[in-house]
Amino acid sequence: MAFEKLLYTAKAHTTGGRDGASRTSDGRLDVKLSSPGGPGGGTNPEQLFAAGWSACFIGAMKVAAGKMKVALPPETAIDAEVDLGLSEGNYTLAARLNVSLPGVSRETAQSLVDAAHQICPYSRATRGNIDVAIRVV
């Protein structure tokens, strides 16, 4: 894809796959990796994906809130769940984002979530590729 304007490039060096390690070029992230449910004290790609998507989605909600002239509460939070499973013999993902917007009406919260789902690059990248459920809780 050709960008009109490149905003950022993340660079990570990973060794050993799910039972290895990963470190970003700037050293800000340096993690041990472990397979889900397996031995080892590391994180796994699904946890990293859940953290990345939920952080990005909150950023997208901030953009949407600004456009809608709505104040996003400081207690805004997302509980993200990313499943790893098998479907027809292939590994696949599914995800749920449970969005908490305390003090925001249900209707406004749903409008913010819907708008953010159109803005967020993670949402755009996964759309039509994995099962996704985004709920206001």
XYZ file of C-alpha atoms in Angstrom:
137
model
C 0.000 0.000 0.000
C 1.268 3.422 -0.835
C 0.654 5.929 1.913
C -0.106 9.539 1.220
C 1.969 10.262 4.305
C 3.889 7.713 6.411
C 3.377 8.519 10.097
C 5.451 5.878 11.864
C 7.232 2.556 11.407
C 7.532 0.153 14.338
C 10.545 -2.139 14.186
C 10.909 -5.284 16.269
C 13.481 -8.063 16.238
C 12.058 -11.442 17.299
C 13.833 -14.728 17.844
C 12.522 -18.134 18.845
C 8.901 -17.562 17.811
C 6.274 -18.091 20.493
C 8.916 -19.311 22.944
C 11.506 -16.655 22.246
C 11.949 -12.941 22.750
C 11.130 -9.708 20.983
C 12.722 -6.290 21.272
C 11.891 -3.034 19.529
C 14.600 -1.043 17.788
C 14.278 1.780 20.327
C 14.499 -0.623 23.289
C 11.192 0.538 24.791
C 9.724 -2.954 24.503
C 11.844 -5.956 25.417
C 9.761 -9.025 26.194
C 10.137 -12.734 26.686
C 7.579 -14.789 24.793
C 5.820 -17.982 25.885
C 3.134 -20.055 24.208
C -0.348 -19.500 25.676
C -0.915 -21.880 28.574
C 2.619 -23.226 28.308
C 5.550 -23.008 30.675
C 7.501 -19.798 30.894
C 6.850 -16.363 32.236
C 6.618 -14.499 28.954
C 3.743 -12.852 27.166
C 2.316 -14.101 23.886
C 1.338 -12.527 20.564
C -2.374 -12.631 21.409
C -1.801 -10.615 24.600
C 0.312 -8.101 22.700
C -2.379 -7.831 20.016
C -5.089 -7.284 22.661
C -3.031 -4.540 24.311
C -2.164 -2.855 21.028
C -5.673 -2.939 19.608
C -7.328 -1.676 22.792
C -4.833 1.193 23.125
C -5.307 2.145 19.478
C -9.102 1.899 19.814
C -9.106 4.331 22.754
C -7.061 6.699 20.591
C -9.666 6.345 17.830
C -12.434 7.066 20.356
C -10.594 10.261 21.327
C -10.572 11.329 17.679
C -14.271 10.451 17.327
C -15.134 12.272 20.578
C -13.372 15.394 19.308
C -15.331 15.314 16.049
C -18.595 14.729 17.942
C -17.725 17.383 20.545
C -18.175 14.858 23.355
C -15.947 14.646 26.424
C -14.332 11.223 26.763
C -14.205 10.340 30.475
C -10.714 9.872 31.954
C -11.865 6.460 33.271
C -12.447 5.178 29.711
C -11.234 1.589 29.550
C -11.315 -1.448 27.291
C -11.137 -5.072 28.335
C -9.841 -6.766 25.189
C -10.013 -10.509 24.631
C -8.219 -12.199 21.735
C -8.891 -15.881 21.088
C -6.541 -18.239 19.259
C -8.297 -21.262 17.821
C -8.499 -23.747 15.001
C -11.004 -23.522 12.170
C -10.933 -26.067 9.352
C -7.420 -27.038 10.429
C -6.079 -23.473 10.293
C -5.069 -21.247 13.185
C -7.352 -18.247 13.462
C -8.160 -15.362 15.787
C -11.344 -13.876 17.189
C -11.618 -10.769 19.331
C -13.898 -8.920 21.693
C -13.479 -5.341 22.844
C -15.589 -4.515 25.906
C -15.650 -0.729 26.120
C -16.396 1.130 29.362
C -17.340 4.810 29.106
C -18.540 5.770 32.607
C -20.977 8.658 32.696
C -21.610 8.628 28.950
C -25.144 7.808 27.786
C -25.563 4.423 26.124
C -26.551 6.048 22.820
C -23.556 8.405 22.775
C -21.206 5.615 23.860
C -22.442 3.396 21.017
C -21.972 6.251 18.523
C -18.394 6.769 19.766
C -17.621 3.049 19.538
C -19.116 2.783 16.036
C -17.109 5.790 14.840
C -13.906 4.514 16.458
C -14.354 1.124 14.785
C -14.269 2.930 11.415
C -11.204 5.017 12.373
C -8.980 2.514 14.235
C -6.300 0.948 11.983
C -6.507 -2.357 13.904
C -10.267 -2.484 13.303
C -9.747 -1.694 9.644
C -7.040 -4.351 9.295
C -9.141 -7.085 10.879
C -12.490 -6.182 9.277
C -13.782 -9.173 7.360
C -10.792 -11.296 8.387
C -11.664 -12.411 11.922
C -14.769 -12.500 14.104
C -14.931 -9.258 16.096
C -17.439 -8.140 18.708
C -17.285 -4.640 20.150
C -19.612 -4.004 23.080
C -20.369 -1.050 25.298
C -20.399 -2.366 28.870
